[in-house]
PDB file of C-alpha atoms in Angstrom:
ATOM      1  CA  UNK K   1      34.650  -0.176   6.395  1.00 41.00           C
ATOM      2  CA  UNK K   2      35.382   1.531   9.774  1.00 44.00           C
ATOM      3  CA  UNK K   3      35.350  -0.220  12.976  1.00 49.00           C
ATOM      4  CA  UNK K   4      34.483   0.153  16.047  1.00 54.00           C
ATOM      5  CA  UNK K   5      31.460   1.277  18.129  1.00 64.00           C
ATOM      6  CA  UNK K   6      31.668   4.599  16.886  1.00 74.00           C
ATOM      7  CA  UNK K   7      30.874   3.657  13.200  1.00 73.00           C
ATOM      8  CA  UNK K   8      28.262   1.398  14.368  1.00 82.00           C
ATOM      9  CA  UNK K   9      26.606   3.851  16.342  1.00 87.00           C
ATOM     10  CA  UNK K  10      26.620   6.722  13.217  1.00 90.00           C
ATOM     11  CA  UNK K  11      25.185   4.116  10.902  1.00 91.00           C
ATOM     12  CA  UNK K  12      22.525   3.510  13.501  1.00 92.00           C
ATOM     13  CA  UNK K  13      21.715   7.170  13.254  1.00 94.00           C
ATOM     14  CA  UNK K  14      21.534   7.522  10.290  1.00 94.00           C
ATOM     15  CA  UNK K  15      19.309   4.510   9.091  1.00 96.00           C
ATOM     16  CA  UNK K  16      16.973   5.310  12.252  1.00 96.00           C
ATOM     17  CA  UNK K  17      16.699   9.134  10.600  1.00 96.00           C
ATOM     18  CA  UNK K  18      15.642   7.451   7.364  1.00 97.00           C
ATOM     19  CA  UNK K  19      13.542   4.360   8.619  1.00 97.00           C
ATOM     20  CA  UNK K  20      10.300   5.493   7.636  1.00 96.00           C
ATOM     21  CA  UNK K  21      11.578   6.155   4.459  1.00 97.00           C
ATOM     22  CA  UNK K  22      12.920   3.328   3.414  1.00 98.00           C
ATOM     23  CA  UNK K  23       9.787   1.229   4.823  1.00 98.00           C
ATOM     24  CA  UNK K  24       7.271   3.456   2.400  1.00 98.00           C
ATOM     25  CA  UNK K  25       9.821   2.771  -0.511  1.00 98.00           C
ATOM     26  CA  UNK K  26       9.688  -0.544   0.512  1.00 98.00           C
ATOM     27  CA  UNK K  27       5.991  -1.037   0.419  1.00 98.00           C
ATOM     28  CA  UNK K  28       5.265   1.064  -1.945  1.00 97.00           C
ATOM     29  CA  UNK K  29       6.942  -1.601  -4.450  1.00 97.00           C
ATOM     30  CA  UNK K  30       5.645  -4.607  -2.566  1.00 97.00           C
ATOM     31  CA  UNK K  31       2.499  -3.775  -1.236  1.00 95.00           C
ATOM     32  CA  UNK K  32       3.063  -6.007   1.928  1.00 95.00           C
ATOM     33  CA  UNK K  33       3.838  -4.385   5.042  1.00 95.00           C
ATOM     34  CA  UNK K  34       5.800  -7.820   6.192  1.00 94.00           C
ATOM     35  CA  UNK K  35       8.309  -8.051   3.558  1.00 96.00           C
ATOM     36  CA  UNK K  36       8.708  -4.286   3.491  1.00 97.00           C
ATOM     37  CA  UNK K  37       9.720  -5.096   7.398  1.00 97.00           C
ATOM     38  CA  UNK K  38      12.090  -7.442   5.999  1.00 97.00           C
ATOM     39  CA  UNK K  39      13.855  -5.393   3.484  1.00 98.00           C
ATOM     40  CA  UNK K  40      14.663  -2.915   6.182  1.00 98.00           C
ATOM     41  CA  UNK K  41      16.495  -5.929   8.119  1.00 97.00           C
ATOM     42  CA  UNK K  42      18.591  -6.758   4.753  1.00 97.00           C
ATOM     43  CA  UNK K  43      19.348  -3.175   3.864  1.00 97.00           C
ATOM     44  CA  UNK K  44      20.564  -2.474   7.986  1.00 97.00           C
ATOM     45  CA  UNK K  45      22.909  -5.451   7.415  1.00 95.00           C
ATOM     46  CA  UNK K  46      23.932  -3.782   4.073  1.00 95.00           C
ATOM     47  CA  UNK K  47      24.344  -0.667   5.369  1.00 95.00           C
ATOM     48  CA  UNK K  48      26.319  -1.731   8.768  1.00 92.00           C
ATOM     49  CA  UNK K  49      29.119  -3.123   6.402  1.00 90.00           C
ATOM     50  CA  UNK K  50      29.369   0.637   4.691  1.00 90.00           C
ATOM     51  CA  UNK K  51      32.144   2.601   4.898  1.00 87.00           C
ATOM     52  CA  UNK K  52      30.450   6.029   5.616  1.00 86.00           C
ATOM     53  CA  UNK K  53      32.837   8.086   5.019  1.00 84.00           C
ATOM     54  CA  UNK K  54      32.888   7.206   1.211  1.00 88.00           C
ATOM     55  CA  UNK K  55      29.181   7.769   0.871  1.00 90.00           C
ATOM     56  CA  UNK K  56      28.734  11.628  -0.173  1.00 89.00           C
ATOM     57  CA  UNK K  57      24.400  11.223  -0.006  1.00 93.00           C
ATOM     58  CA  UNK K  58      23.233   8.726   2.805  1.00 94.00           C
ATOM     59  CA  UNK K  59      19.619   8.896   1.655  1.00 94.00           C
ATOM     60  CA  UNK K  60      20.149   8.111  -2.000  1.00 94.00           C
ATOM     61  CA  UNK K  61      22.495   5.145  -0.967  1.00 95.00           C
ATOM     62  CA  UNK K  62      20.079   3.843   1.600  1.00 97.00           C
ATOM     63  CA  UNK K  63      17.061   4.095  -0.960  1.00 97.00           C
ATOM     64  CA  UNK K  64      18.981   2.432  -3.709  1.00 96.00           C
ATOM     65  CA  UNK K  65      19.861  -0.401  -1.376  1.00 97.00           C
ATOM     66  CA  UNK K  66      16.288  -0.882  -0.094  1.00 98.00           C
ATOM     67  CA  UNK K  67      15.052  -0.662  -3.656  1.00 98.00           C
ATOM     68  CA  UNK K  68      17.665  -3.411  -4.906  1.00 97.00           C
ATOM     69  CA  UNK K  69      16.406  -5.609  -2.081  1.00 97.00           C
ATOM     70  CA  UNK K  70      12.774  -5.232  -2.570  1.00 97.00           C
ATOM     71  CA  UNK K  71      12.797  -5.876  -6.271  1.00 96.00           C
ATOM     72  CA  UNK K  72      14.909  -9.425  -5.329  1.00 95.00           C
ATOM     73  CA  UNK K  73      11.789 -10.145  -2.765  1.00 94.00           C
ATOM     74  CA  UNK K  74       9.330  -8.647  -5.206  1.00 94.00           C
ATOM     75  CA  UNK K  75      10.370 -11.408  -8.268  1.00 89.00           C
ATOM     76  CA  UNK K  76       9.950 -14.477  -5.749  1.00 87.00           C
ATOM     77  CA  UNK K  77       6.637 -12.906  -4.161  1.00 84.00           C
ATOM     78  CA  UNK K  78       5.304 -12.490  -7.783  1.00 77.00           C
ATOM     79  CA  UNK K  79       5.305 -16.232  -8.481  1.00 75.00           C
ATOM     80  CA  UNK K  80       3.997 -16.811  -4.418  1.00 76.00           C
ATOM     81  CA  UNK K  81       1.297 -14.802  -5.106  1.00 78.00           C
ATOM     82  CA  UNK K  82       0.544 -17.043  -8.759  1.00 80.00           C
ATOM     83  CA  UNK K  83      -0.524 -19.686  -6.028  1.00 84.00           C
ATOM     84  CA  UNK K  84      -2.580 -17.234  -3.984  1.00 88.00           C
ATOM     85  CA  UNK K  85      -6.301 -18.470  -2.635  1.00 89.00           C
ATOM     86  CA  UNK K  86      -8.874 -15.758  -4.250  1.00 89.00           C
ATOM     87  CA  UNK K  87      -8.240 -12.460  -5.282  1.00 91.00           C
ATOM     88  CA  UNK K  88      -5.101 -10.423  -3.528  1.00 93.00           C
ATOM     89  CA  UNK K  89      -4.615  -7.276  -1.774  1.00 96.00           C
ATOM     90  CA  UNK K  90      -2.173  -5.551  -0.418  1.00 96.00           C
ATOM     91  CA  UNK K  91      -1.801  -5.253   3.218  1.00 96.00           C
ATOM     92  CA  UNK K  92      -3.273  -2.486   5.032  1.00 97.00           C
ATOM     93  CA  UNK K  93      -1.510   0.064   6.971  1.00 97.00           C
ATOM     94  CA  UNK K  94      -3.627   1.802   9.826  1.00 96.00           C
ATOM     95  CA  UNK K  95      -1.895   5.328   9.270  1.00 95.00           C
ATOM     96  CA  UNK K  96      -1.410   8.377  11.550  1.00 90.00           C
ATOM     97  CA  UNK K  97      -2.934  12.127  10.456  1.00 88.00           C
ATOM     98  CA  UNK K  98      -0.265  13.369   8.957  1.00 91.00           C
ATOM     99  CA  UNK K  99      -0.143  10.797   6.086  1.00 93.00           C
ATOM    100  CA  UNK K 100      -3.371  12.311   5.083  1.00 90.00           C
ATOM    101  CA  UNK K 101      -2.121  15.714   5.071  1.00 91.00           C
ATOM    102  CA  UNK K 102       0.446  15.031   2.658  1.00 93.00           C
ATOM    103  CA  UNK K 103      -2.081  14.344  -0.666  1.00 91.00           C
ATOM    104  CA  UNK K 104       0.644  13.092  -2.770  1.00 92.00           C
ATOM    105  CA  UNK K 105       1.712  10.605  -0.228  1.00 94.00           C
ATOM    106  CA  UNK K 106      -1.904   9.653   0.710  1.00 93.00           C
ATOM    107  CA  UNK K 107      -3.201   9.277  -2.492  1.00 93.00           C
ATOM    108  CA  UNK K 108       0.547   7.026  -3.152  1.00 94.00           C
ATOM    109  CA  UNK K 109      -0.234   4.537  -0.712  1.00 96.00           C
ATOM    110  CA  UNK K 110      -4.347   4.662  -1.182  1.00 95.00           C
ATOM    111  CA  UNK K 111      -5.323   1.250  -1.456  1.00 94.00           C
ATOM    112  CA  UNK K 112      -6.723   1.827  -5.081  1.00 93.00           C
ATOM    113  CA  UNK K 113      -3.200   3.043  -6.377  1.00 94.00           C
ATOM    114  CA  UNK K 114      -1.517   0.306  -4.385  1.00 96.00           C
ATOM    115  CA  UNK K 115      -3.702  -2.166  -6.546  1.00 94.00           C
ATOM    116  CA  UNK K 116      -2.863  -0.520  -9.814  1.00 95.00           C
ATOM    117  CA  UNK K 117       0.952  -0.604  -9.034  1.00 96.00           C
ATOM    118  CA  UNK K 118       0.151  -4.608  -9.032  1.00 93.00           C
ATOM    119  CA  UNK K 119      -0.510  -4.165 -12.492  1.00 93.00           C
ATOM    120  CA  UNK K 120       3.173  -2.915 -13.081  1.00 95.00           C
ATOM    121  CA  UNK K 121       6.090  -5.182 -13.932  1.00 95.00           C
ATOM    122  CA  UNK K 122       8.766  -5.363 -10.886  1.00 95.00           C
ATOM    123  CA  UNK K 123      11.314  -2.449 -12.695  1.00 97.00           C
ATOM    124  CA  UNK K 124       8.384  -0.881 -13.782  1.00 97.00           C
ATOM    125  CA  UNK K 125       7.168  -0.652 -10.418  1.00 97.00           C
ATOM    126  CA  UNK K 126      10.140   0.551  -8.949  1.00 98.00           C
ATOM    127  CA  UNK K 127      10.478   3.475 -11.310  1.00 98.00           C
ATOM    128  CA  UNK K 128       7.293   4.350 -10.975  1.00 98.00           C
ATOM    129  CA  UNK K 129       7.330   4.845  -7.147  1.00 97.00           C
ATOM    130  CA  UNK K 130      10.520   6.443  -7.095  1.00 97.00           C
ATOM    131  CA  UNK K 131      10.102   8.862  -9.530  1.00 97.00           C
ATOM    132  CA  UNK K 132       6.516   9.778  -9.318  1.00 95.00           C
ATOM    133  CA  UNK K 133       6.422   9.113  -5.134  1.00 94.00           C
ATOM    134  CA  UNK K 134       9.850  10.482  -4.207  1.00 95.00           C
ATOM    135  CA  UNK K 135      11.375  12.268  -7.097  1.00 94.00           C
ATOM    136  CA  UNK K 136      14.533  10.472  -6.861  1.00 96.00           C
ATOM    137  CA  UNK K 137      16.516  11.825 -10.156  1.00 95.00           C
ATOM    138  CA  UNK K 138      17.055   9.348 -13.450  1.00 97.00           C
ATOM    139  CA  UNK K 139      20.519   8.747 -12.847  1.00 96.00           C
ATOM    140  CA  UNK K 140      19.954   7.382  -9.050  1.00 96.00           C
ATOM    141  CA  UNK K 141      16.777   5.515 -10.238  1.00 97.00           C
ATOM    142  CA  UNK K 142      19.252   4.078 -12.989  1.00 97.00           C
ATOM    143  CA  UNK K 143      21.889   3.108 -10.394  1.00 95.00           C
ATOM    144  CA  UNK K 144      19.145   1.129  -8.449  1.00 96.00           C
ATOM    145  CA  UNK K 145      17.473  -0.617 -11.001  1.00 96.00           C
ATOM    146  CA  UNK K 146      20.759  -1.439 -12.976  1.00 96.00           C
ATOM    147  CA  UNK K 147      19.197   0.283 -16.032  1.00 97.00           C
ATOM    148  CA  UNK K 148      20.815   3.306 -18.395  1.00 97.00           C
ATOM    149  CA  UNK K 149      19.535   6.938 -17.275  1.00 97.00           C
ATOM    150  CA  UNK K 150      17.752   6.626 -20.848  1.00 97.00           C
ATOM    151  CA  UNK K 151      16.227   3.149 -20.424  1.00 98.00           C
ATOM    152  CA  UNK K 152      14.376   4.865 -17.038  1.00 98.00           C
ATOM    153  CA  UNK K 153      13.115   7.694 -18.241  1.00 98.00           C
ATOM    154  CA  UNK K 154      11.410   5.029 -20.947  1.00 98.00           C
ATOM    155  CA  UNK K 155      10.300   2.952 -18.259  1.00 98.00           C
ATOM    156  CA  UNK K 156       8.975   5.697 -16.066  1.00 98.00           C
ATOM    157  CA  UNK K 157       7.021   7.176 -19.106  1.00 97.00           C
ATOM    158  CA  UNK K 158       5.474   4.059 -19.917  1.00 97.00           C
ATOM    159  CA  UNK K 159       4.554   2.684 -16.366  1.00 97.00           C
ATOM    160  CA  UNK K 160       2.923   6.804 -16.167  1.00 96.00           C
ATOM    161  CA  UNK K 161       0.577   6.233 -18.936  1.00 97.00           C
ATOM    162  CA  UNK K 162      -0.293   2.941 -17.195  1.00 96.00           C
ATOM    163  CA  UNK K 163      -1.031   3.882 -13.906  1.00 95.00           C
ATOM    164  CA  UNK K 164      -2.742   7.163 -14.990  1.00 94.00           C
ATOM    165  CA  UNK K 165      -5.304   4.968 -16.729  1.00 94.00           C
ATOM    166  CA  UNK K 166      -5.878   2.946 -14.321  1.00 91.00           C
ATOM    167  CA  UNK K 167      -5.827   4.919 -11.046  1.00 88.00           C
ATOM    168  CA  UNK K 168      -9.139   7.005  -9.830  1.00 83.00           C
ATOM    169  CA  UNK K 169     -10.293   9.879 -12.270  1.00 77.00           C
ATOM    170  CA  UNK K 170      -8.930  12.718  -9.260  1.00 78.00           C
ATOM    171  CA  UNK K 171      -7.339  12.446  -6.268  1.00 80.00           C
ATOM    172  CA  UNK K 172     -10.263  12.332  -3.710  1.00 84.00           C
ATOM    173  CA  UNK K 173     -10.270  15.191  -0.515  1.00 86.00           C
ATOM    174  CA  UNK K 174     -10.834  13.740   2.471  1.00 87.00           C
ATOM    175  CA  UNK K 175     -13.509  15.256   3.269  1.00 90.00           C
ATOM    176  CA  UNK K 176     -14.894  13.637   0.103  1.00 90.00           C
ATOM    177  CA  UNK K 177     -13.563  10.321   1.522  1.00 91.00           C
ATOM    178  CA  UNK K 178     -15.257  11.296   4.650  1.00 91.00           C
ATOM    179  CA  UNK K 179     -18.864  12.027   3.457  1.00 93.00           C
ATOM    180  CA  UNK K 180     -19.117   8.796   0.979  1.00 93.00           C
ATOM    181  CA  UNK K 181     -17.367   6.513   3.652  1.00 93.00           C
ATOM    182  CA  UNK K 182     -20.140   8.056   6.704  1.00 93.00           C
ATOM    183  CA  UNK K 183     -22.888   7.104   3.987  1.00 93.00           C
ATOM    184  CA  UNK K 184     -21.523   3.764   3.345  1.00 94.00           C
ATOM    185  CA  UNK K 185     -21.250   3.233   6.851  1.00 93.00           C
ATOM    186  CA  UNK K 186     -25.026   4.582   7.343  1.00 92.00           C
ATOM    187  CA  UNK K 187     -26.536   2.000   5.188  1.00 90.00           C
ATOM    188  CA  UNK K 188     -24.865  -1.374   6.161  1.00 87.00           C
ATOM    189  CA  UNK K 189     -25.071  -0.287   9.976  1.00 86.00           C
ATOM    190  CA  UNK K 190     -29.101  -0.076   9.639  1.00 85.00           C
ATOM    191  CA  UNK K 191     -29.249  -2.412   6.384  1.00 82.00           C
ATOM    192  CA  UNK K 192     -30.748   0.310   3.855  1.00 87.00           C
ATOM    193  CA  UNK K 193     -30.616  -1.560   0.679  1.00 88.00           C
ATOM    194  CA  UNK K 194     -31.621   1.872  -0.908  1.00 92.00           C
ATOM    195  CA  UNK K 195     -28.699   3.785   1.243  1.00 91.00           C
ATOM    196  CA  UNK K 196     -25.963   1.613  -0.573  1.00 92.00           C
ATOM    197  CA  UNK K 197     -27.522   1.608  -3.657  1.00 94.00           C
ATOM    198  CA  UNK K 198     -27.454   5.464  -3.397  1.00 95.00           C
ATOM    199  CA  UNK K 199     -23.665   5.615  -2.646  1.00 95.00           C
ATOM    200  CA  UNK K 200     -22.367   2.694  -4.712  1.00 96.00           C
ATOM    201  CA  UNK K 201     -21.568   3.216  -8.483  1.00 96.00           C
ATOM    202  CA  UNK K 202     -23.661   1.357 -11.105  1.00 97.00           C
ATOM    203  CA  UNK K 203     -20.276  -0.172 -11.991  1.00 96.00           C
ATOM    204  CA  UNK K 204     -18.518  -0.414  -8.423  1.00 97.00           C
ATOM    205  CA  UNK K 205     -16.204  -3.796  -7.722  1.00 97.00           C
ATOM    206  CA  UNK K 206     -16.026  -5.506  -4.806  1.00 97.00           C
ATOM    207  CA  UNK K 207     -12.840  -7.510  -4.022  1.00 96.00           C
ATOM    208  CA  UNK K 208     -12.138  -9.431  -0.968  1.00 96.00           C
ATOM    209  CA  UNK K 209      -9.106 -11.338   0.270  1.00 96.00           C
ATOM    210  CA  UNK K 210      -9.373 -14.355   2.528  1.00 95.00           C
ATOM    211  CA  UNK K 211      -5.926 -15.493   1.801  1.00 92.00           C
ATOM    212  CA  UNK K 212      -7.950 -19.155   1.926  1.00 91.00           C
ATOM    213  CA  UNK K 213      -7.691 -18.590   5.626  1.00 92.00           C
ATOM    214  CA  UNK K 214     -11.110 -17.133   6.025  1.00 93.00           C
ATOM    215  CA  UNK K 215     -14.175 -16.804   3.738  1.00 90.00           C
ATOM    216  CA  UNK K 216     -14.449 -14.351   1.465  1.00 91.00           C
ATOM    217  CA  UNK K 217     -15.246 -13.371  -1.955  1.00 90.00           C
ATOM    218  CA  UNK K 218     -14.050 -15.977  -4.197  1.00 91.00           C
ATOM    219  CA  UNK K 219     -13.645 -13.441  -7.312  1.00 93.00           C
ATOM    220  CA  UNK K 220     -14.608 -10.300  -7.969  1.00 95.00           C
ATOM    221  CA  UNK K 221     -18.645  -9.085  -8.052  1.00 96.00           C
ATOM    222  CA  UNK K 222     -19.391  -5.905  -9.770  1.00 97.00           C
ATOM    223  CA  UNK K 223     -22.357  -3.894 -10.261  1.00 97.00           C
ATOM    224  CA  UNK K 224     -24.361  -1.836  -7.541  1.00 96.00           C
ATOM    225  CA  UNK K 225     -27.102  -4.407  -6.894  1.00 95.00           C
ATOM    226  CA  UNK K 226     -25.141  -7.430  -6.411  1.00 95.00           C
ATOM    227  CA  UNK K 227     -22.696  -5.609  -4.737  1.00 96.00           C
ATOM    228  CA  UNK K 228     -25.245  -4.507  -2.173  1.00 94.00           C
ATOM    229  CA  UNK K 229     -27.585  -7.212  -1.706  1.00 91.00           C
ATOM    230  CA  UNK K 230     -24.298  -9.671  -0.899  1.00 90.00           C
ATOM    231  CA  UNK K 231     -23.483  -6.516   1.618  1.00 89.00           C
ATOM    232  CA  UNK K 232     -27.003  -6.890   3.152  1.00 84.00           C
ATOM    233  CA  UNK K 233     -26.977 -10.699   3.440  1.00 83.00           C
ATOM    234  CA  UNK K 234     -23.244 -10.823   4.867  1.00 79.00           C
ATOM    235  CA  UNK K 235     -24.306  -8.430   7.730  1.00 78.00           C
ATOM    236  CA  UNK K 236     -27.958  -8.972   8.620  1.00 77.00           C
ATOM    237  CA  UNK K 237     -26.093 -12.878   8.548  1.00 77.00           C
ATOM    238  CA  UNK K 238     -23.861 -11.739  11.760  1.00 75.00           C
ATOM    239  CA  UNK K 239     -26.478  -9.375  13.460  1.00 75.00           C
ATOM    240  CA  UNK K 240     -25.741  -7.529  16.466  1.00 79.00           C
ATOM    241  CA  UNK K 241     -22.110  -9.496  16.469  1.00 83.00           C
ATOM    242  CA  UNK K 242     -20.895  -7.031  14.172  1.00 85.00           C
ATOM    243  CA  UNK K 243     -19.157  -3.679  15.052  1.00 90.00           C
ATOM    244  CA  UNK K 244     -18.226  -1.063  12.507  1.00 91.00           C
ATOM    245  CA  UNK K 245     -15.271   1.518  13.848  1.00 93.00           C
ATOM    246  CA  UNK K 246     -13.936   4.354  11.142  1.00 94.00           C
ATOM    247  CA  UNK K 247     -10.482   4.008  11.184  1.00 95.00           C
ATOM    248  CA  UNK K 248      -7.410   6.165   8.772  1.00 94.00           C
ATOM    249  CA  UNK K 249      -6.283   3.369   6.499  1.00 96.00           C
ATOM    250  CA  UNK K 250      -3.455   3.733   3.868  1.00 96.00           C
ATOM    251  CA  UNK K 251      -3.646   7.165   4.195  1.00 94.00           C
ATOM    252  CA  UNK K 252      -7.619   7.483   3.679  1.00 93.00           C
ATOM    253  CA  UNK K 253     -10.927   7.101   5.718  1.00 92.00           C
ATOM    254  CA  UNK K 254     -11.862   3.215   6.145  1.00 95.00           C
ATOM    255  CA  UNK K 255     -13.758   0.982   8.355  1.00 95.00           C
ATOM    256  CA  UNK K 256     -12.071  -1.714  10.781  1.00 96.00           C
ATOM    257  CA  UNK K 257     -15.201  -5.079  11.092  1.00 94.00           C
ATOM    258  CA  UNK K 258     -15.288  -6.416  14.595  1.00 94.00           C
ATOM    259  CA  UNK K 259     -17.283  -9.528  15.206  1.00 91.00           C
ATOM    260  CA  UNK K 260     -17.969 -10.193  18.885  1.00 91.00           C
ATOM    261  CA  UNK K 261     -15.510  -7.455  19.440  1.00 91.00           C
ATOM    262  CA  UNK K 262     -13.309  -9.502  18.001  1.00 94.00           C
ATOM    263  CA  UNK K 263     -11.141  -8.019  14.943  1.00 95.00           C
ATOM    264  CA  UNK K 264     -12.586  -9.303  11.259  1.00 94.00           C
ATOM    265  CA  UNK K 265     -11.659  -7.080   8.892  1.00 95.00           C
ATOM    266  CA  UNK K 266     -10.790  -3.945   7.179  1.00 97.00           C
ATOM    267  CA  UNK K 267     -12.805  -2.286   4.399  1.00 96.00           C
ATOM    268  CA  UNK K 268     -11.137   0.310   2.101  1.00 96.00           C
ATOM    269  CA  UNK K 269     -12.907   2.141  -0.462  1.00 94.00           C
ATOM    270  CA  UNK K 270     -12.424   3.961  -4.179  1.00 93.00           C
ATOM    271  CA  UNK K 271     -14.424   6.998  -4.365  1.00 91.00           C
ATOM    272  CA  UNK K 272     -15.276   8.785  -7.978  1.00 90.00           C
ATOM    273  CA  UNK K 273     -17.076  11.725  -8.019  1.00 88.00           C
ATOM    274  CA  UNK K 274     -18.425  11.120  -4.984  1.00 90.00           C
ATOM    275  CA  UNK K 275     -19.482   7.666  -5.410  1.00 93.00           C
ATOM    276  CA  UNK K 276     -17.690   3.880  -4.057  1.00 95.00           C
ATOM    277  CA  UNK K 277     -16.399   2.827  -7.369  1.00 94.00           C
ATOM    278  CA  UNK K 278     -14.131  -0.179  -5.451  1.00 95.00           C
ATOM    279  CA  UNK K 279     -14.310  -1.735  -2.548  1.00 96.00           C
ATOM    280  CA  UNK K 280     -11.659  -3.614  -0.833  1.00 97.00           C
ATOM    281  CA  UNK K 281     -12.320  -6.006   2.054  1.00 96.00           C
ATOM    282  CA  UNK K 282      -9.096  -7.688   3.855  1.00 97.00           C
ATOM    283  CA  UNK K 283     -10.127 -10.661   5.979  1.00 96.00           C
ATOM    284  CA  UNK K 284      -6.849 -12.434   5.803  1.00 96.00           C
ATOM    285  CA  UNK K 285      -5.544 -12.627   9.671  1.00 95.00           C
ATOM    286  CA  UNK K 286      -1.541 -12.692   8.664  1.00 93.00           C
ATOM    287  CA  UNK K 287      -2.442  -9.496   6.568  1.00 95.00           C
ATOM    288  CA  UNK K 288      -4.150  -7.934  10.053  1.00 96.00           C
ATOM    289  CA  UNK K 289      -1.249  -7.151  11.622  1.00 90.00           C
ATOM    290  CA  UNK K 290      -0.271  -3.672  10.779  1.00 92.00           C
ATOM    291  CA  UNK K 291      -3.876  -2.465  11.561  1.00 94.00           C
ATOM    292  CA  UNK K 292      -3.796  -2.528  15.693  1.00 90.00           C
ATOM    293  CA  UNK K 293      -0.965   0.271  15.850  1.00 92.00           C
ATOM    294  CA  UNK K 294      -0.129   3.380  13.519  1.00 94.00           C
ATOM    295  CA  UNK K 295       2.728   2.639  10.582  1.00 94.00           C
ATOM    296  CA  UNK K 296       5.172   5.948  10.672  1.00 93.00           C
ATOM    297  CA  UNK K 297       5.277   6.680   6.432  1.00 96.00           C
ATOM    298  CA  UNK K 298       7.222  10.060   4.792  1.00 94.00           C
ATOM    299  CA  UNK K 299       8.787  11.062   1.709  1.00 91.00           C
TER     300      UNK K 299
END
C-alpha cells in the first residue's frame, strides 16, 4: 500500500466517483437499502488498504469487492429473514428522474423484479445482477463470486430462465405506470369499489410488510375482489386521516400513505397489460427510511 495523505485522498476520489455504483450493486443483491449502506463502509475500508497503483481497472476491483461483501451479508440476512414477522419486502428507494429514464435500470430495481431476485440463491443472485444489470464480463463475475468463467456462464443462464419466468410479461412505460397508478389512486381516494375492480387483475396479489412492527397483511390475499374490498375497508377505516401523495419509487410511479400527515406507508405496484397484477405495501418504519430523500442509483 502507499502512504500518506496523498493515497488517501486518490482512493477517496475514486470510491466517491463510483459510490452510486457500488450502492445499486449492493442492493440490487440484497434488496435492503441499510445493509447496502453497510457494504459501502466495508468495501471503503477494503479499498483504503489498496495499493492503487497495482490496480489496472478501479471499477471492476471496487465492484468485485462490494459484491464479495454483500454475498457474506446476504448468507446471514437469508437465515434473519427465516425469522421474519409476515411476508417480506425489500426496502424502498424514493428515486430521482433519471432512474426512470434509464428502462433497464428502472425496470432492475422495480419492486416486482427486486421480489423475484428473492427467489434466487445468493451466487445466483449475484450473477444475475451483474451480468444482466451491469454487464460485467464472465471472467470478472468469476473473480467475484470465486466460481470458474464456465461455472458463471451456467449460473447466469439458469438464474435467466428463472427470473424471466417470473418477472412481469414486458417492461411497463411509464406512462403506462402512470395511467394504471392515477386510476388506482382514483378509486381508493373516493372509495369506488367498481374503480379498483376495473384496474385490478382478476388474479392480482397483495403483499404487505409490517415487519411485526405495525399491522399489516399477515400473508398474501389474491384475487380482485378480496383484494379490493380489504382496500375499501382499510381506508374508509382511517377516513379523512389518510393522505395519498404520488411519489417515483424504485425507479417507477408509487404512492407514499400519510395518516394525520404523518408518514404510513409506501405502495408499489406490478402492472400487466395495463392492469395491477401485484401490489406491494411497506408499513415497516425501519424500512421507511430511504423514502424522505432521493437515493442517487447508475450503472
Amino acid at each position: 500500500m502507499s502512504g500518506g495523505d496523498g493515497h488517501e485522498d486518490r482512493a477517496t476520489e475514486v470510491f466517491v466517483a463510483h459510490r452510486s455504483l457500488l450502492f445499486t450493486v449492493a442492493y440490487e443483491i440484497l434488496g435492503s437499502a441499510a445493509d447496502a449502506e453497510d457494504v459501502l463502509q466495508e468495501t471503503w475500508l477494503r479499498w483504503a488498504g489498496v495499493d492503487l497503483d497495482a490496480v489496472r481497472h478501479h471499477r471492476a476491483y471496487l465492484v468485485r469487492i462490494a459484491t464479495r461483501q454483500a454475498l457474506t451479508r446476504l448468507r446471514t440476512l437469508g437465515r434473519r429473514r427465516e425469522s421474519y414477522v409476515g411476508p417480506w419486502l425489500p426496502e424502498p428507494l424514493l428515486t430521482a428522474p433519471d432512474v426512470a429514464e434509464d428502462v433497464e435500470l428502472a425496470d432492475s430495481v422495480s419492486m416486482a423484479v427486486m421480489l423475484v431476485l428473492e427467489t434466487l440463491a445468493p451466487t445466483e443472485r449475484a450473477v444475475f445482477v451483474l451480468r444482466e444489470v451491469f454487464a460485467v464480463d464472465y471472467a470478472e463475475i468469476a473473480r467475484a463470486v470465486d466460481k470458474s468463467p464456465a461455472a458463471v456462464r451456467q449460473i447466469a443462464h439458469r438464474a435467466r430462465a428463472h427470473v424471466a419466468a417470473r418477472r412481469p410479461r414486458d417492461v411497463v412505460s411509464q406512462a403506462e405506470s402512470r395511467a394504471a397508478l392515477a386510476a388506482f389512486q382514483r378509486a381508493i381516494e373516493t372509495g369506488d369499489l367498481q374503480g379498483l375492480l376495473d384496474i385490478l387483475a382478476p388474479d392480482v396479489v397483495a403483499l404487505g410488510d409490517g415487519g411485526g412492527v405495525r399491522q399489516a397483511l399477515p400473508r398474501p390475499v389474491a384475487g380482485a375482489g378480496k383484494v379490493a374490498r380489504l382496500l375499501a375497508v382499510g381506508l374508509r377505516q382511517y377516513g379523512d386521516a389518510v393522505s395519498v401523495e404520488p411519489v417515483q419509487l424504485n425507479g417507477y410511479p408509487a404512492l407514499m400513505l400519510r395518516l394525520d400527515g404523518e408518514l404510513d406507508s409506501v405502495v408499489a405496484l406490478r402492472i400487466d397489460d395495463g392492469l395491477v397484477t401485484g401490489l406491494y405495501t411497506v408499513r415497516n418504519p425501519d424500512k421507511l427510511s430511504h423514502v424522505d430523500r432521493e437515493t442517487a442509483l447508475s450503472r
